[in-house]
PDB file of C-alpha atoms in Angstrom:
ATOM      1  CA  MET A 103      21.938 -11.747  15.921  1.00 46.00           C
ATOM      2  CA  VAL A 104      20.447 -15.243  16.187  1.00 48.00           C
ATOM      3  CA  GLN A 105      18.942 -14.391  19.541  1.00 52.00           C
ATOM      4  CA  GLY A 106      17.482 -11.185  18.072  1.00 49.00           C
ATOM      5  CA  SER A 107      15.894 -13.017  15.149  1.00 47.00           C
ATOM      6  CA  GLN A 108      14.487 -15.665  17.501  1.00 53.00           C
ATOM      7  CA  GLU A 109      13.042 -12.913  19.684  1.00 53.00           C
ATOM      8  CA  LEU A 110      11.567 -11.199  16.628  1.00 47.00           C
ATOM      9  CA  GLU A 111      10.053 -14.495  15.515  1.00 50.00           C
ATOM     10  CA  ARG A 112       8.673 -15.147  18.995  1.00 53.00           C
ATOM     11  CA  ASN A 113       7.211 -11.635  19.342  1.00 50.00           C
ATOM     12  CA  TYR A 114       5.886 -11.214  15.822  1.00 49.00           C
ATOM     13  CA  GLY A 115       5.648 -14.782  14.564  1.00 48.00           C
ATOM     14  CA  LYS A 116       2.041 -15.194  15.597  1.00 47.00           C
ATOM     15  CA  LYS A 117       1.026 -11.914  13.974  1.00 46.00           C
ATOM     16  CA  ILE A 118       2.962 -12.720  10.806  1.00 45.00           C
ATOM     17  CA  THR A 119       1.439 -16.185  10.472  1.00 47.00           C
ATOM     18  CA  GLU A 120      -2.030 -14.695  10.921  1.00 43.00           C
ATOM     19  CA  GLU A 121      -1.404 -12.437   7.922  1.00 44.00           C
ATOM     20  CA  GLU A 122      -1.834 -13.860   4.451  1.00 45.00           C
ATOM     21  CA  ASP A 123       1.377 -14.984   2.829  1.00 49.00           C
ATOM     22  CA  ASP A 124       2.598 -11.769   1.216  1.00 51.00           C
ATOM     23  CA  LEU A 125       5.540 -13.500  -0.412  1.00 53.00           C
ATOM     24  CA  SER A 126       3.140 -15.064  -2.918  1.00 54.00           C
ATOM     25  CA  GLU A 127       2.071 -11.557  -3.982  1.00 54.00           C
ATOM     26  CA  VAL A 128       5.589 -10.522  -4.983  1.00 54.00           C
ATOM     27  CA  GLN A 129       5.786 -10.228  -8.760  1.00 55.00           C
ATOM     28  CA  GLN A 130       8.902 -11.726 -10.328  1.00 60.00           C
ATOM     29  CA  ASP A 131       9.652  -8.492 -12.192  1.00 60.00           C
ATOM     30  CA  SER A 132       9.567  -6.485  -8.958  1.00 60.00           C
ATOM     31  CA  VAL A 133      12.588  -8.322  -7.531  1.00 67.00           C
ATOM     32  CA  PRO A 134      15.779  -6.369  -8.349  1.00 71.00           C
ATOM     33  CA  PRO A 135      18.493  -8.274 -10.278  1.00 73.00           C
ATOM     34  CA  GLU A 136      20.963  -7.887  -7.378  1.00 71.00           C
ATOM     35  CA  VAL A 137      18.527  -9.627  -5.023  1.00 71.00           C
ATOM     36  CA  ARG A 138      17.945 -12.417  -7.539  1.00 72.00           C
ATOM     37  CA  ALA A 139      21.694 -12.915  -7.929  1.00 73.00           C
ATOM     38  CA  TRP A 140      22.167 -13.014  -4.163  1.00 72.00           C
ATOM     39  CA  LEU A 141      19.314 -15.488  -3.701  1.00 71.00           C
ATOM     40  CA  ALA A 142      20.654 -17.670  -6.501  1.00 73.00           C
ATOM     41  CA  SER A 143      24.191 -17.670  -5.109  1.00 73.00           C
ATOM     42  CA  THR A 144      22.991 -18.243  -1.559  1.00 70.00           C
ATOM     43  CA  PHE A 145      20.430 -20.989  -2.099  1.00 68.00           C
ATOM     44  CA  THR A 146      21.762 -22.913  -5.077  1.00 69.00           C
ATOM     45  CA  ARG A 147      24.780 -25.138  -5.467  1.00 63.00           C
ATOM     46  CA  GLN A 148      27.123 -22.793  -7.216  1.00 55.00           C
ATOM     47  CA  ASN A 149      30.867 -22.924  -6.827  1.00 52.00           C
ATOM     48  CA  SER A 150      31.712 -19.511  -5.549  1.00 50.00           C
ATOM     49  CA  ALA A 151      34.759 -18.145  -3.823  1.00 52.00           C
ATOM     50  CA  CYS A 152      32.639 -17.289  -0.800  1.00 50.00           C
ATOM     51  CA  SER A 153      31.519 -20.842  -0.219  1.00 48.00           C
ATOM     52  CA  ARG A 154      35.120 -22.085  -0.198  1.00 53.00           C
ATOM     53  CA  LYS A 155      36.233 -19.701   2.544  1.00 55.00           C
ATOM     54  CA  VAL A 156      36.970 -21.340   5.852  1.00 58.00           C
ATOM     55  CA  GLY A 157      34.276 -20.673   8.400  1.00 59.00           C
ATOM     56  CA  PHE A 158      31.845 -19.232   5.846  1.00 59.00           C
ATOM     57  CA  GLU A 159      28.314 -20.424   6.431  1.00 64.00           C
ATOM     58  CA  LYS A 160      25.422 -19.683   4.124  1.00 62.00           C
ATOM     59  CA  PRO A 161      22.377 -18.251   5.843  1.00 62.00           C
ATOM     60  CA  LYS A 162      19.547 -20.673   6.364  1.00 66.00           C
ATOM     61  CA  PHE A 163      16.516 -20.259   4.144  1.00 66.00           C
ATOM     62  CA  ARG A 164      14.197 -20.069   7.151  1.00 70.00           C
ATOM     63  CA  SER A 165      16.104 -17.147   8.670  1.00 72.00           C
ATOM     64  CA  VAL A 166      16.047 -15.247   5.368  1.00 74.00           C
ATOM     65  CA  ALA A 167      12.330 -15.960   4.904  1.00 74.00           C
ATOM     66  CA  ASN A 168      11.640 -14.777   8.455  1.00 73.00           C
ATOM     67  CA  ALA A 169      13.649 -11.612   7.822  1.00 75.00           C
ATOM     68  CA  ILE A 170      11.601 -10.935   4.679  1.00 79.00           C
ATOM     69  CA  ARG A 171       8.347 -11.564   6.544  1.00 76.00           C
ATOM     70  CA  ALA A 172       9.465  -9.277   9.364  1.00 73.00           C
ATOM     71  CA  GLY A 173      10.251  -6.577   6.798  1.00 71.00           C
ATOM     72  CA  ILE A 174       6.799  -6.955   5.269  1.00 73.00           C
ATOM     73  CA  PHE A 175       5.250  -6.820   8.737  1.00 69.00           C
ATOM     74  CA  VAL A 176       7.151  -3.622   9.625  1.00 64.00           C
ATOM     75  CA  GLU A 177       6.170  -2.051   6.295  1.00 64.00           C
ATOM     76  CA  ARG A 178       2.504  -2.839   6.992  1.00 63.00           C
ATOM     77  CA  ILE A 179       2.732  -1.228  10.419  1.00 59.00           C
ATOM     78  CA  TYR A 180       4.329   1.855   8.859  1.00 55.00           C
ATOM     79  CA  ARG A 181       1.637   2.088   6.196  1.00 57.00           C
ATOM     80  CA  ARG A 182      -1.092   1.723   8.806  1.00 56.00           C
ATOM     81  CA  MET A 183       0.486   4.479  10.860  1.00 52.00           C
ATOM     82  CA  SER A 184       0.844   6.716   7.808  1.00 50.00           C
ATOM     83  CA  SER A 185      -2.765   6.073   6.881  1.00 50.00           C
ATOM     84  CA  SER A 186      -3.995   6.969  10.362  1.00 53.00           C
ATOM     85  CA  SER A 187      -6.002   9.742   8.721  1.00 52.00           C
ATOM     86  CA  LEU A 188      -8.434   7.013   7.677  1.00 52.00           C
ATOM     87  CA  ALA A 189      -9.319   6.646  11.352  1.00 54.00           C
ATOM     88  CA  GLN A 190     -10.531  10.260  11.205  1.00 82.00           C
ATOM     89  CA  PHE A 191     -12.903   9.472   8.334  1.00 89.00           C
ATOM     90  CA  PRO A 192     -16.590   9.072   9.135  1.00 92.00           C
ATOM     91  CA  PRO A 193     -17.569   5.387   9.417  1.00 93.00           C
ATOM     92  CA  ASP A 194     -19.826   5.562   6.332  1.00 94.00           C
ATOM     93  CA  VAL A 195     -16.986   7.010   4.255  1.00 94.00           C
ATOM     94  CA  THR A 196     -14.591   4.288   5.413  1.00 92.00           C
ATOM     95  CA  LYS A 197     -17.193   1.618   4.609  1.00 94.00           C
ATOM     96  CA  ILE A 198     -17.738   2.920   1.074  1.00 95.00           C
ATOM     97  CA  LEU A 199     -13.995   3.384   0.466  1.00 94.00           C
ATOM     98  CA  LYS A 200     -13.614  -0.390   0.855  1.00 93.00           C
ATOM     99  CA  GLN A 201     -15.341  -0.615  -2.532  1.00 95.00           C
ATOM    100  CA  VAL A 202     -13.037   1.897  -4.276  1.00 95.00           C
ATOM    101  CA  ASP A 203     -11.365  -0.967  -6.194  1.00 93.00           C
ATOM    102  CA  ASP A 204     -14.685  -1.978  -7.776  1.00 94.00           C
ATOM    103  CA  TRP A 205     -16.036  -0.820 -11.117  1.00 95.00           C
ATOM    104  CA  SER A 206     -19.461  -0.453  -9.510  1.00 95.00           C
ATOM    105  CA  PHE A 207     -18.233   2.152  -6.961  1.00 97.00           C
ATOM    106  CA  ASP A 208     -21.209   4.421  -6.203  1.00 97.00           C
ATOM    107  CA  VAL A 209     -19.839   7.954  -6.343  1.00 97.00           C
ATOM    108  CA  PHE A 210     -23.204   9.532  -5.459  1.00 97.00           C
ATOM    109  CA  GLN A 211     -23.537   7.442  -2.292  1.00 97.00           C
ATOM    110  CA  PHE A 212     -19.917   8.288  -1.498  1.00 97.00           C
ATOM    111  CA  ASN A 213     -20.574  12.018  -1.956  1.00 96.00           C
ATOM    112  CA  GLU A 214     -23.525  11.804   0.412  1.00 97.00           C
ATOM    113  CA  ALA A 215     -21.501   9.930   3.043  1.00 96.00           C
ATOM    114  CA  ALA A 216     -18.640  12.421   2.624  1.00 95.00           C
ATOM    115  CA  GLY A 217     -20.919  15.348   3.328  1.00 94.00           C
ATOM    116  CA  GLY A 218     -20.277  16.911  -0.080  1.00 93.00           C
ATOM    117  CA  SER A 219     -16.468  16.583   0.177  1.00 94.00           C
ATOM    118  CA  PRO A 220     -15.731  13.424  -1.798  1.00 96.00           C
ATOM    119  CA  ILE A 221     -12.470  14.677  -3.341  1.00 96.00           C
ATOM    120  CA  ARG A 222     -10.862  15.166   0.061  1.00 94.00           C
ATOM    121  CA  TYR A 223     -11.589  11.673   1.309  1.00 95.00           C
ATOM    122  CA  LEU A 224     -10.809   9.873  -1.940  1.00 96.00           C
ATOM    123  CA  GLY A 225      -7.671  11.947  -2.489  1.00 95.00           C
ATOM    124  CA  VAL A 226      -6.258  11.212   0.963  1.00 93.00           C
ATOM    125  CA  ASP A 227      -7.160   7.533   0.647  1.00 93.00           C
ATOM    126  CA  LEU A 228      -5.457   7.169  -2.735  1.00 94.00           C
ATOM    127  CA  LEU A 229      -2.357   9.059  -1.591  1.00 92.00           C
ATOM    128  CA  ASN A 230      -2.072   6.499   1.209  1.00 89.00           C
ATOM    129  CA  ARG A 231      -2.849   3.474  -0.982  1.00 89.00           C
ATOM    130  CA  TYR A 232      -0.176   4.375  -3.509  1.00 88.00           C
ATOM    131  CA  GLY A 233       2.270   5.456  -0.823  1.00 88.00           C
ATOM    132  CA  LEU A 234       2.663   8.868  -2.436  1.00 90.00           C
ATOM    133  CA  ASN A 235       2.334  10.704   0.876  1.00 88.00           C
ATOM    134  CA  THR A 236       5.388   8.921   2.281  1.00 86.00           C
ATOM    135  CA  LYS A 237       7.357   8.795  -0.970  1.00 88.00           C
ATOM    136  CA  PHE A 238       7.040  12.534  -1.541  1.00 91.00           C
ATOM    137  CA  LYS A 239       6.812  13.442   2.178  1.00 88.00           C
ATOM    138  CA  ILE A 240       3.421  15.117   1.805  1.00 90.00           C
ATOM    139  CA  GLN A 241       2.231  16.549   5.095  1.00 89.00           C
ATOM    140  CA  GLN A 242      -1.330  15.582   6.030  1.00 86.00           C
ATOM    141  CA  ASN A 243      -2.407  19.186   6.571  1.00 89.00           C
ATOM    142  CA  ALA A 244      -0.973  20.182   3.162  1.00 92.00           C
ATOM    143  CA  ALA A 245      -2.902  17.365   1.453  1.00 92.00           C
ATOM    144  CA  ASP A 246      -6.092  18.365   3.269  1.00 90.00           C
ATOM    145  CA  ALA A 247      -5.639  22.018   2.260  1.00 92.00           C
ATOM    146  CA  PHE A 248      -4.948  21.034  -1.356  1.00 94.00           C
ATOM    147  CA  PHE A 249      -8.025  18.826  -1.608  1.00 94.00           C
ATOM    148  CA  ALA A 250     -10.182  21.458   0.131  1.00 92.00           C
ATOM    149  CA  GLN A 251      -9.077  24.063  -2.427  1.00 94.00           C
ATOM    150  CA  MET A 252      -9.725  21.626  -5.251  1.00 94.00           C
ATOM    151  CA  GLU A 253     -13.175  20.872  -3.841  1.00 93.00           C
ATOM    152  CA  SER A 254     -14.093  24.547  -3.562  1.00 92.00           C
ATOM    153  CA  GLY A 255     -12.803  25.222  -7.075  1.00 93.00           C
ATOM    154  CA  TYR A 256     -14.996  22.516  -8.555  1.00 91.00           C
ATOM    155  CA  ASN A 257     -18.071  23.701  -6.675  1.00 88.00           C
ATOM    156  CA  LYS A 258     -17.456  27.438  -7.120  1.00 90.00           C
ATOM    157  CA  HIS A 259     -19.557  27.876 -10.253  1.00 89.00           C
ATOM    158  CA  LYS A 260     -22.315  25.376  -9.378  1.00 88.00           C
ATOM    159  CA  ASN A 261     -21.763  23.517 -12.647  1.00 89.00           C
ATOM    160  CA  LEU A 262     -24.198  20.609 -12.833  1.00 90.00           C
ATOM    161  CA  TYR A 263     -21.713  18.330 -14.577  1.00 91.00           C
ATOM    162  CA  HIS A 264     -18.105  19.443 -13.969  1.00 92.00           C
ATOM    163  CA  ASN A 265     -18.277  19.413 -10.193  1.00 94.00           C
ATOM    164  CA  SER A 266     -16.567  17.589  -7.322  1.00 95.00           C
ATOM    165  CA  ILE A 267     -18.695  14.476  -7.867  1.00 96.00           C
ATOM    166  CA  HIS A 268     -17.531  14.258 -11.475  1.00 96.00           C
ATOM    167  CA  ALA A 269     -13.899  14.816 -10.420  1.00 96.00           C
ATOM    168  CA  THR A 270     -14.239  12.064  -7.819  1.00 97.00           C
ATOM    169  CA  ASP A 271     -15.805   9.734 -10.377  1.00 97.00           C
ATOM    170  CA  VAL A 272     -12.970  10.331 -12.866  1.00 97.00           C
ATOM    171  CA  THR A 273     -10.338   9.872 -10.150  1.00 96.00           C
ATOM    172  CA  GLN A 274     -11.889   6.616  -8.935  1.00 97.00           C
ATOM    173  CA  THR A 275     -12.217   5.338 -12.514  1.00 96.00           C
ATOM    174  CA  MET A 276      -8.543   6.081 -13.183  1.00 96.00           C
ATOM    175  CA  HIS A 277      -7.641   4.323  -9.926  1.00 95.00           C
ATOM    176  CA  TYR A 278      -9.684   1.325 -11.022  1.00 94.00           C
ATOM    177  CA  MET A 279      -7.931   1.193 -14.402  1.00 94.00           C
ATOM    178  CA  ILE A 280      -4.495   1.590 -12.851  1.00 92.00           C
ATOM    179  CA  SER A 281      -5.125  -1.072 -10.214  1.00 89.00           C
ATOM    180  CA  GLN A 282      -6.638  -3.570 -12.662  1.00 91.00           C
ATOM    181  CA  THR A 283      -3.847  -3.222 -15.212  1.00 91.00           C
ATOM    182  CA  GLU A 284      -1.097  -3.136 -12.562  1.00 78.00           C
ATOM    183  CA  LEU A 285       0.226   0.175 -13.899  1.00 83.00           C
ATOM    184  CA  SER A 286       0.872   1.379 -10.367  1.00 74.00           C
TER     185      SER A 286
END
């Protein structure tokens, strides 16, 4: 086990240290009570039955921190793999999607870059950002078909206001509100 964690640290340590410290992003409320209790009993001086057992050794803080970092690193790799559909997006769409967290997101420029299919690109991007595609096991082709149907439904009647651009604008605005208020 020690050799495995040393190998993991050696192989991934450089990549992990190059990443920003994700542990600082963890909100206190997002840590389950069981994990808090374990951390408290493991890293504080509490008299517990476990610590009095012969041969019992508490794990070192560094090894636990490295395990947490490795978990974060693996999760990032998984999310990148699950969001591989972004690699299929046109470069202009990908560039504009980097601004999706901004209030000043230009939905008209996005529509132009998306070739008149803004719902599809924004929908797929937001499914990936919120992890809904993995949580609910949504197949990529099913999501594409859904967003294509939605797009055609909005554009079917050539309504000048309630169209796919308006739907994209509302969706992005809701994303902005959710992300800024941490409702996600």
